[in-house]
Short mmCIF file of C-alpha atoms in Angstrom, two decimals:
data_model
loop_
_atom_site.label_atom_id
_atom_site.label_comp_id
_atom_site.label_asym_id
_atom_site.label_seq_id
_atom_site.Cartn_x
_atom_site.Cartn_y
_atom_site.Cartn_z
CA MET N 105 75.86 2.58 8.77
CA PRO N 106 78.84 1.00 6.46
CA GLY N 107 76.84 -1.49 4.05
CA CYS N 108 73.46 0.16 4.76
CA ASN N 109 71.47 0.06 1.94
CA TYR N 110 67.92 1.80 3.49
CA PRO N 111 67.51 5.18 4.77
CA ILE N 112 68.09 5.59 8.35
CA TYR N 113 64.86 7.84 9.57
CA ARG N 114 64.71 10.11 12.84
CA GLU N 115 62.80 7.71 14.86
CA GLU N 116 65.83 5.50 14.44
CA LEU N 117 68.21 7.99 15.32
CA ILE N 118 66.40 8.88 18.71
CA ALA N 119 66.13 5.19 19.46
CA LEU N 120 70.15 4.59 19.45
CA MET N 121 70.67 7.50 21.78
CA SER N 122 67.83 7.08 24.14
CA THR N 123 69.42 4.30 25.65
CA HIS N 124 72.32 6.61 26.96
CA GLU N 125 70.41 9.21 27.75
CA LEU N 126 67.80 7.12 30.16
CA GLN N 127 71.38 5.68 31.81
CA ARG N 128 72.17 9.54 32.61
CA TRP N 129 68.50 9.95 33.85
CA ARG N 130 68.10 6.51 36.35
CA HIS N 131 71.84 7.89 37.51
CA ARG N 132 70.64 11.25 38.46
CA LEU N 133 67.56 8.93 40.12
CA GLU N 134 70.29 7.14 42.27
CA SER N 135 71.99 10.18 43.46
CA GLU N 136 69.25 12.42 44.24
CA LYS N 137 67.19 9.94 46.68
CA GLY N 138 65.52 13.17 48.22
CA THR N 139 63.99 14.57 45.51
CA PRO N 140 60.54 12.32 44.15
CA ALA N 141 61.38 10.33 41.40
CA TYR N 142 58.08 11.49 39.23
CA ARG N 143 59.23 15.24 39.85
CA LEU N 144 62.95 14.76 38.88
CA ILE N 145 62.59 12.83 35.71
CA ALA N 146 59.76 15.77 34.74
CA ASP N 147 63.19 18.15 35.96
CA LEU N 148 65.15 16.31 33.86
CA ILE N 149 62.83 16.72 30.66
CA GLU N 150 62.75 20.35 31.22
CA GLU N 151 66.26 20.35 31.37
CA ASP N 152 67.02 18.35 28.13
CA VAL N 153 64.33 20.78 26.45
CA ASP N 154 66.25 23.61 27.83
CA SER N 155 69.60 22.25 26.61
CA GLY N 156 68.33 20.86 23.31
CA ARG N 157 69.15 17.47 24.09
CA LEU N 158 65.37 17.12 23.55
CA GLN N 159 63.71 19.04 20.58
CA ALA N 160 60.36 19.56 20.21
CA ARG N 161 58.28 16.25 18.71
CA ASP N 162 60.71 13.72 19.84
CA ARG N 163 59.39 10.69 21.14
CA LEU N 164 59.60 9.76 24.43
CA PRO N 165 59.53 5.95 25.88
CA THR N 166 56.43 4.41 26.36
CA LEU N 167 55.72 3.92 30.33
CA ARG N 168 56.70 0.52 30.64
CA ASP N 169 59.71 1.24 28.71
CA LEU N 170 60.49 4.05 30.59
CA ALA N 171 59.64 2.32 34.08
CA SER N 172 62.22 -0.50 32.83
CA ALA N 173 65.07 1.80 31.98
CA VAL N 174 65.35 4.35 35.19
CA GLY N 175 64.56 1.31 37.66
CA ILE N 176 60.67 2.48 38.94
CA ASN N 177 57.59 1.36 38.28
CA TYR N 178 54.56 1.90 36.32
CA THR N 179 52.85 4.35 38.24
CA THR N 180 55.49 6.40 39.03
CA ALA N 181 56.34 6.90 35.37
CA ALA N 182 52.75 7.66 34.38
CA ARG N 183 53.05 10.73 37.52
CA ALA N 184 56.02 11.65 35.87
CA TYR N 185 54.78 12.36 32.38
CA ASN N 186 51.43 13.94 34.22
CA GLU N 187 53.67 16.67 35.61
CA ALA N 188 56.11 17.15 32.50
CA ARG N 189 52.32 17.29 30.81
CA ALA N 190 50.98 19.88 33.38
CA ARG N 191 54.23 22.02 32.66
CA GLY N 192 53.26 22.59 29.35
CA LEU N 193 56.22 20.01 28.24
CA ILE N 194 55.05 17.03 26.46
CA ASP N 195 51.94 15.99 24.76
CA SER N 196 50.16 12.10 23.90
CA HIS N 197 48.05 11.38 21.19
CA PRO N 198 46.70 7.90 21.39
CA GLY N 199 48.30 5.13 19.22
CA SER N 200 50.95 7.42 18.54
CA GLY N 201 52.88 8.22 21.89
CA THR N 202 54.07 10.60 23.75
CA PHE N 203 56.19 13.74 21.98
CA VAL N 204 58.12 16.65 23.36
CA LYS N 205 55.93 19.64 22.69
CA GLY N 206 58.73 22.18 24.11
CA ARG N 207 57.37 25.77 25.61
CA THR N 208 55.80 27.99 24.78
CA VAL N 209 58.78 30.79 24.76
CA SER N 210 58.51 34.56 24.09
CA VAL N 211 61.02 34.97 21.24
CA GLN N 212 62.94 37.90 19.53
CA PRO N 213 63.01 36.95 16.13
CA SER N 214 66.02 37.05 14.59
CA ARG N 215 66.56 38.95 11.04
CA GLY N 216 66.86 36.30 8.42
CA ASP N 217 64.76 35.23 5.20
CA TYR N 218 61.32 34.66 6.49
CA GLU N 219 58.76 32.68 4.65
CA MET N 220 57.15 35.20 3.02
CA THR N 221 54.90 33.58 0.19
CA MET N 222 52.24 35.41 -0.18
CA ASN N 223 48.44 34.59 0.53
CA LEU N 224 47.18 35.40 -2.94
CA MET N 225 43.56 36.57 -3.69
CA ILE N 226 42.07 34.68 -6.47
CA GLU N 227 41.74 36.69 -9.72
CA PRO N 228 38.14 36.12 -11.07
CA SER N 229 38.56 35.91 -14.84
CA ILE N 230 34.61 37.36 -15.32
CA PRO N 231 34.90 39.68 -18.82
CA THR N 232 32.53 41.78 -17.68
CA LEU N 233 34.05 42.78 -14.25
CA VAL N 234 37.46 43.03 -15.64
CA GLU N 235 36.03 46.02 -17.75
CA GLN N 236 33.57 47.54 -15.09
CA VAL N 237 37.56 47.90 -13.10
CA ARG N 238 38.83 49.49 -16.15
CA ASP N 239 36.40 51.61 -16.78
CA THR N 240 36.02 53.18 -13.32
CA ALA N 241 40.11 53.26 -13.74
CA ILE N 242 39.43 55.45 -16.60
CA SER N 243 36.80 57.20 -15.65
CA VAL N 244 38.94 58.47 -12.52
CA MET N 245 41.95 59.77 -14.87
CA ALA N 246 39.68 61.66 -17.06
CA GLN N 247 37.42 63.42 -14.57
CA HIS N 248 40.00 63.95 -11.86
CA ASP N 249 42.88 66.71 -11.72
CA LEU N 250 45.72 64.82 -12.36
CA TYR N 251 48.05 67.09 -10.60
CA SER N 252 45.73 67.04 -7.52
CA MET N 253 47.09 63.47 -7.25
CA LEU N 254 50.24 63.26 -7.72
CA ARG N 255 50.92 66.25 -4.57
CA TYR N 256 51.67 65.77 -1.43
CA GLN N 257 48.61 65.25 0.92
CA ALA N 258 48.04 65.11 4.73
CA PHE N 259 48.22 61.71 5.94
CA GLY N 260 44.97 59.77 6.63
CA GLY N 261 43.36 60.33 3.69
CA SER N 262 40.74 63.01 1.60
CA PRO N 263 37.47 63.65 2.62
CA ARG N 264 36.20 61.35 -0.58
CA SER N 265 38.72 58.61 0.97
CA LYS N 266 37.23 58.75 4.04
CA GLU N 267 34.03 58.48 3.08
CA ALA N 268 34.95 55.15 0.76
CA ALA N 269 37.12 53.69 4.02
CA LEU N 270 33.49 54.25 6.05
CA LYS N 271 31.21 52.56 3.98
CA TRP N 272 34.39 49.54 3.76
CA LEU N 273 34.45 49.66 7.53
CA ASP N 274 30.32 50.00 7.70
CA GLN N 275 29.97 46.43 6.72
CA ARG N 276 31.51 45.08 9.92
CA LEU N 277 31.82 47.74 12.76
CA SER N 278 28.84 49.40 14.20
CA ARG N 279 30.16 52.67 15.92
CA ALA N 280 32.78 53.85 13.06
CA VAL N 281 33.89 57.29 13.74
CA PRO N 282 35.10 59.68 10.57
CA GLU N 283 37.53 61.06 12.53
CA GLN N 284 39.20 57.72 14.06
CA VAL N 285 39.52 56.96 10.51
CA LEU N 286 43.02 56.87 8.64
CA VAL N 287 43.72 55.77 5.19
CA CYS N 288 46.90 54.06 4.92
CA PRO N 289 49.45 52.29 2.56
CA GLY N 290 48.19 48.80 3.50
CA ILE N 291 47.69 46.56 6.38
CA HIS N 292 51.45 45.39 6.95
CA SER N 293 52.48 49.23 6.48
CA ALA N 294 49.61 49.85 8.89
CA LEU N 295 51.26 46.98 11.93
CA VAL N 296 54.56 48.39 11.53
CA GLY N 297 52.96 52.03 12.17
CA LEU N 298 51.11 50.45 14.85
CA LEU N 299 53.78 48.53 16.29
CA THR N 300 56.28 51.26 15.95
CA LYS N 301 54.01 53.54 18.44
CA LEU N 302 52.71 50.71 20.86
CA VAL N 303 55.38 48.81 21.78
CA ASP N 304 58.22 50.39 24.33
CA PRO N 305 61.63 48.55 24.78
CA GLY N 306 61.49 45.07 26.28
CA LYS N 307 57.93 45.33 26.36
CA LEU N 308 56.21 42.13 24.88
CA VAL N 309 53.66 41.56 21.56
CA CYS N 310 51.39 38.81 22.40
CA VAL N 311 50.83 36.63 19.45
CA GLU N 312 48.91 33.07 18.36
CA SER N 313 51.28 30.26 18.24
CA LEU N 314 50.18 30.23 14.70
CA ALA N 315 50.54 33.60 13.02
CA TYR N 316 51.10 35.58 9.91
CA PRO N 317 54.65 35.43 8.71
CA GLY N 318 54.73 39.68 7.89
CA ILE N 319 54.27 39.95 12.20
CA LYS N 320 57.40 37.73 12.55
CA ALA N 321 59.55 39.80 10.29
CA ILE N 322 57.80 42.93 11.66
CA ALA N 323 59.08 41.79 15.23
CA ALA N 324 62.53 41.24 13.84
CA GLN N 325 63.00 44.00 11.82
CA LEU N 326 62.23 46.29 14.84
CA GLY N 327 63.83 43.93 17.46
CA LEU N 328 60.46 43.15 19.10
CA THR N 329 59.51 40.20 21.07
CA LEU N 330 56.46 37.94 20.82
CA HIS N 331 55.14 36.21 23.28
CA SER N 332 53.31 32.94 21.86
CA LEU N 333 49.83 32.21 23.11
CA GLU N 334 48.34 28.67 23.27
CA ARG N 335 45.28 28.25 21.11
CA ASP N 336 43.05 25.37 19.82
CA ALA N 337 40.55 25.36 17.27
CA ASP N 338 38.64 28.47 18.66
CA GLY N 339 42.01 30.51 18.49
CA PRO N 340 43.99 31.71 21.26
CA LEU N 341 43.44 30.34 24.82
CA VAL N 342 42.23 32.88 27.09
CA ARG N 343 44.00 31.84 30.42
CA PRO N 344 47.91 32.34 28.94
CA PHE N 345 46.92 35.41 28.46
CA GLU N 346 45.58 36.59 31.54
CA GLU N 347 48.79 34.84 33.35
CA VAL N 348 51.13 36.79 30.85
CA CYS N 349 49.29 40.10 31.66
CA LYS N 350 49.76 39.68 34.96
CA GLN N 351 52.76 39.91 35.12
CA GLY N 352 52.58 43.62 33.69
CA ASN N 353 54.49 43.48 30.56
CA VAL N 354 52.65 43.04 27.98
CA ALA N 355 52.33 46.04 25.20
CA VAL N 356 49.79 44.90 22.92
CA LEU N 357 47.68 41.94 21.52
CA TYR N 358 47.79 41.01 17.84
CA LEU N 359 44.87 38.95 16.33
CA ASN N 360 43.86 37.77 13.17
CA PRO N 361 40.56 36.60 14.41
CA THR N 362 38.37 35.66 11.15
CA ILE N 363 39.25 33.31 8.39
CA GLN N 364 43.23 33.48 10.29
CA ASN N 365 46.04 33.07 8.81
CA PRO N 366 47.19 30.19 8.29
CA THR N 367 44.40 27.84 9.70
CA THR N 368 41.14 29.51 8.57
CA THR N 369 39.97 29.58 12.41
CA THR N 370 37.34 31.97 13.21
CA ILE N 371 37.29 32.98 16.98
CA PRO N 372 33.96 32.69 18.02
CA GLN N 373 31.84 35.37 19.83
CA SER N 374 32.60 33.68 23.58
CA ARG N 375 35.94 33.43 22.91
CA ARG N 376 36.05 37.06 21.52
CA GLU N 377 34.49 38.53 24.93
CA ALA N 378 36.52 36.41 26.96
CA LEU N 379 39.60 38.13 25.37
CA ALA N 380 38.08 41.14 25.56
CA ASP N 381 37.55 41.16 28.98
CA VAL N 382 41.02 40.28 29.72
CA ALA N 383 41.94 43.26 27.58
CA LEU N 384 39.76 45.57 29.51
CA ARG N 385 40.73 44.67 32.83
CA TYR N 386 44.79 44.72 32.20
CA SER N 387 44.49 48.01 29.81
CA ILE N 388 46.33 46.69 26.76
CA PRO N 389 45.85 47.90 23.61
CA ILE N 390 44.52 45.12 21.10
CA ILE N 391 45.15 45.33 16.84
CA GLU N 392 42.76 43.30 14.87
CA ASP N 393 43.72 42.61 11.92
CA ASP N 394 40.81 41.58 9.81
CA ALA N 395 41.97 41.33 6.27
CA TYR N 396 39.84 38.40 5.62
CA THR N 397 36.26 39.34 7.42
CA LEU N 398 34.67 40.44 3.85
CA LEU N 399 35.14 37.03 2.32
CA SER N 400 33.11 35.34 5.28
CA GLU N 401 29.17 35.66 5.02
CA GLU N 402 28.57 34.95 8.68
CA PRO N 403 31.01 37.21 10.70
CA GLU N 404 31.24 37.61 14.44
CA THR N 405 31.52 40.40 16.33
CA PRO N 406 34.51 42.26 15.82
CA ILE N 407 36.47 42.63 19.11
CA ALA N 408 36.78 46.58 18.07
CA ASP N 409 32.80 46.36 19.37
CA LEU N 410 33.72 44.69 22.53
CA ALA N 411 36.75 46.98 23.73
CA PRO N 412 36.42 49.77 21.22
CA GLU N 413 38.32 52.09 23.72
CA LEU N 414 41.37 49.76 23.61
CA THR N 415 41.03 48.37 19.45
CA TYR N 416 42.56 49.13 16.81
CA TYR N 417 40.81 47.97 13.56
CA ILE N 418 42.14 47.43 10.58
CA MET N 419 40.22 46.12 7.30
CA GLY N 420 41.91 46.30 3.60
CA THR N 421 41.58 45.70 -0.39
CA ALA N 422 44.49 42.69 -0.40
CA LYS N 423 42.50 39.68 -0.32
CA CYS N 424 39.08 40.80 -1.56
CA PHE N 425 40.12 43.19 -4.41
CA GLY N 426 43.57 43.61 -5.45
CA PRO N 427 47.12 43.21 -2.98
CA GLY N 428 49.22 45.70 -5.26
CA LEU N 429 46.75 48.34 -4.22
CA ARG N 430 48.45 48.42 -0.79
CA SER N 431 45.41 50.10 0.56
CA ALA N 432 44.09 49.71 4.20
CA PHE N 433 41.71 51.39 6.59
CA VAL N 434 42.29 51.24 10.22
CA HIS N 435 39.86 52.87 12.74
CA ALA N 436 41.32 54.02 16.03
CA PRO N 437 40.01 53.86 19.85
CA SER N 438 39.57 57.56 19.53
CA ARG N 439 40.52 60.42 17.99
CA ARG N 440 43.79 61.30 20.09
CA GLN N 441 45.24 58.15 19.54
CA ALA N 442 44.36 58.57 15.24
CA GLN N 443 46.11 61.50 15.58
CA ARG N 444 48.86 60.07 17.21
CA PHE N 445 49.16 57.05 15.21
CA ALA N 446 49.01 59.69 11.81
CA GLY N 447 51.81 61.26 13.28
CA ALA N 448 54.05 57.73 13.48
CA MET N 449 52.91 56.88 10.01
CA ARG N 450 53.36 59.88 8.42
CA ALA N 451 57.38 59.82 9.81
CA LEU N 452 57.47 56.47 8.39
CA TYR N 453 55.84 56.24 4.63
CA VAL N 454 54.67 60.47 4.67
CA MET N 455 51.63 59.49 3.56
CA SER N 456 49.38 56.75 1.15
CA SER N 457 49.14 57.34 -2.96
CA PRO N 458 46.73 60.51 -3.77
CA LEU N 459 46.04 58.19 -6.96
CA VAL N 460 45.61 54.87 -5.39
CA ASP N 461 43.30 56.23 -2.91
CA GLU N 462 41.03 58.22 -5.42
CA LEU N 463 40.99 54.71 -7.88
CA VAL N 464 40.28 52.34 -4.48
CA SER N 465 37.39 54.93 -3.28
CA SER N 466 35.82 55.34 -6.31
CA TRP N 467 35.70 51.52 -6.96
CA ILE N 468 34.15 50.82 -3.56
CA LEU N 469 31.34 54.09 -3.94
CA ASP N 470 30.42 52.50 -7.55
CA GLY N 471 29.67 49.11 -6.50
CA THR N 472 32.61 47.43 -8.34
CA ALA N 473 34.64 46.16 -4.98
CA GLU N 474 32.08 44.86 -4.06
CA ALA N 475 31.13 42.93 -7.53
CA MET N 476 34.69 41.43 -6.67
CA ARG N 477 34.61 40.24 -3.34
CA LYS N 478 31.32 38.39 -4.85
CA ALA N 479 33.24 37.02 -7.47
CA ILE N 480 36.32 35.87 -5.05
CA ARG N 481 34.43 34.11 -2.64
CA ASN N 482 32.13 32.66 -5.33
CA GLU N 483 35.17 31.04 -6.90
CA ALA N 484 37.08 30.07 -3.39
CA ILE N 485 33.91 27.85 -2.45
CA ALA N 486 33.76 26.39 -5.83
CA ARG N 487 37.87 25.54 -5.22
CA LEU N 488 37.22 24.62 -1.96
CA LYS N 489 34.79 22.03 -2.75
CA LEU N 490 37.83 20.34 -5.12
CA ALA N 491 39.72 20.28 -2.27
CA GLU N 492 37.49 18.47 -0.02
CA GLN N 493 37.03 16.19 -2.69
CA TYR N 494 40.52 15.22 -3.42
CA LEU N 495 41.88 15.34 0.29
CA GLY N 496 39.10 14.86 2.31
CA ARG N 497 37.51 17.39 4.83
CA GLN N 498 38.71 15.30 7.70
CA ARG N 499 42.42 16.51 6.74
CA ILE N 500 41.72 20.12 5.95
CA ALA N 501 40.40 22.56 8.02
CA SER N 502 38.72 25.54 5.47
CA ALA N 503 36.23 28.35 5.24
CA LYS N 504 33.84 28.96 2.87
CA GLY N 505 35.21 32.28 0.94
CA ALA N 506 38.36 31.63 2.00
CA PHE N 507 41.22 31.16 -0.79
CA HIS N 508 43.97 29.37 1.92
CA LEU N 509 43.32 26.13 4.01
CA TRP N 510 45.07 24.18 6.44
CA LEU N 511 46.38 20.72 5.64
CA LYS N 512 47.04 18.42 8.55
CA LEU N 513 49.45 15.82 7.19
CA PRO N 514 48.90 12.03 8.26
CA LYS N 515 51.23 10.56 10.61
CA ALA N 516 52.00 7.44 8.38
CA SER N 517 53.53 9.70 5.72
CA ASN N 518 56.39 10.79 7.96
CA TRP N 519 57.08 14.09 5.50
CA ASN N 520 58.33 17.15 7.20
CA PRO N 521 55.87 19.93 6.64
CA SER N 522 59.03 22.04 5.23
CA GLU N 523 60.76 19.09 2.44
CA LEU N 524 56.52 18.66 1.39
CA ALA N 525 55.83 22.06 0.67
CA VAL N 526 59.39 22.44 -1.47
CA GLN N 527 57.95 19.09 -3.33
CA LEU N 528 54.27 21.07 -3.83
CA ARG N 529 55.67 23.97 -4.95
CA GLY N 530 58.05 22.18 -7.66
CA HIS N 531 54.81 20.62 -8.95
CA GLY N 532 53.24 24.41 -8.62
CA VAL N 533 50.86 24.28 -5.71
CA SER N 534 51.54 26.99 -3.44
CA ALA N 535 52.17 25.41 -0.44
CA VAL N 536 54.11 26.72 3.20
CA SER N 537 55.23 24.89 5.99
CA SER N 538 53.67 25.52 9.37
CA ALA N 539 57.46 26.08 10.32
CA ALA N 540 56.99 29.65 8.79
CA PHE N 541 53.54 30.61 10.92
CA SER N 542 55.00 28.85 14.42
CA THR N 543 55.59 31.50 16.60
CA ASP N 544 56.95 29.05 19.77
CA ASN N 545 59.18 26.46 17.67
CA ASN N 546 56.69 23.95 18.04
CA PRO N 547 55.28 23.91 15.03
CA PRO N 548 52.66 20.88 13.92
CA ASP N 549 52.38 18.48 11.16
CA ALA N 550 50.73 21.33 9.14
CA LEU N 551 50.69 23.25 5.54
CA ARG N 552 48.97 25.96 4.44
CA LEU N 553 47.95 25.42 0.81
CA CYS N 554 46.64 28.44 -1.35
CA PHE N 555 44.57 28.27 -3.99
CA GLY N 556 44.23 31.87 -5.46
CA GLY N 557 46.34 34.16 -7.48
CA PRO N 558 46.87 33.28 -11.53
CA ILE N 559 45.35 29.78 -11.68
CA SER N 560 42.50 28.61 -12.92
CA ARG N 561 39.90 26.36 -11.86
CA ASP N 562 41.64 23.48 -13.73
CA ILE N 563 45.06 23.99 -12.87
CA TRP N 564 43.94 23.72 -8.93
CA GLU N 565 42.35 20.72 -9.69
CA GLU N 566 45.76 19.41 -11.35
CA GLY N 567 47.50 20.60 -7.70
CA LEU N 568 45.46 18.81 -5.70
CA GLN N 569 46.39 15.80 -7.45
CA HIS N 570 50.23 16.18 -6.90
CA VAL N 571 48.94 16.81 -3.17
CA ALA N 572 46.98 13.70 -2.79
CA ASP N 573 49.53 11.70 -4.41
CA LEU N 574 52.47 12.82 -2.50
CA ILE N 575 50.91 13.04 1.12
CA ASP N 576 49.35 9.38 0.92
CA GLN N 577 52.74 7.92 0.22
CA PRO N 578 55.58 7.82 2.42
CA ALA N 579 58.59 10.26 2.37
CA TYR N 580 60.63 8.05 1.60
CA LEU N 581 59.31 6.63 -0.77
CA SER N 582 58.60 10.23 -2.83
CA SER N 583 62.32 10.57 -2.26
CA LEU N 584 63.31 7.21 -4.66
CA THR N 585 60.84 8.06 -6.69
CA THR N 586 62.20 11.63 -7.91
#
């Protein structure tokens, strides 16, 4: 606006535009008398979502304003919104109004620059632990034939590597079988191999509406279609999973069920059983990415124990020893499936590094890896207490032992999550917007904060002060002061 000396916000633009849109709705209602008004309004919302006129998180008129603008009564307006809500198009929040939710959709991610800010593990600054890690590495180099660790190897790991893998897996799985275990060059690589093997062209990969960004990047690279499953505080909902399974086009279900990235959700036992039951009834393979499970002291039963004949269970060292090792362990549903998976991985990666495998095996078998895991978990608990102190428990979703948390933004702050993440990264805080994790194009007002990596507890506390200061002031005030 000429001469305007104050900022114009999206809500104001919506208000300016809505009169024209509501007039268009009124004309449609007047011209299509044969269709019940409440149903036609829901149809119009659906059309506008599909066309892009309405975007996720756009505010809709109040019931009274809608009724007045389009010439219907209050009861009809309420029925219209109820119908749109039943179709999954809108959502209402007491005190905040009614907003466009958009659709839960199947999407084929486009190739491009995904937000891959890594969820870095805590690096314990304990001299005796660092010395223990170093001593084992020196021992491996001194006591093993160097050339044997520099040669090509059969894919899947040596007998000693599988022994270590079984020791790692036995902390969670009740029936780990050596012939079904494969040592792989990292969880991400294992996911590439599994999706290459399990997903035929045109088939769907079911994921949660908030998921590990790597699965989006892999799907984009392989040209796969992700089907987003609506979720609640306990993880993916069972009914939407069963509904899409009935259509006969699902290739695999991907889950990160313990201390999920980004929300820290651990799917409870009853939900795991229900999801496993659907998968068993429709013969849907499951990829259980349990990267964070060893950070939890109260784990639920793995889905691999509930549906062993369908589940590829994955654990690794990236979140409880070191991501630079690129080491992971996959337990396949059967010996035959393990052999097929090994063939796919051999074609993609040839083998995992024998030298890395030997280092990892030694750290696991001599107890060094367990000492590292405990140190990471203890420091994570201390840093989480600081987050609760500065941000308040009601604002965050978290889990003891995790080194990330899910920060829910207050409505009053008016912050766009992506803009806030950029601001926080400028202050040295590892923040990632919810959009990086969204698979349904409907990201919530939230961020993932990581408090691992090469930072101390004191630096994390300084970062928390910046977070608390920024989210407690409206976004436009921040823009005026920076």
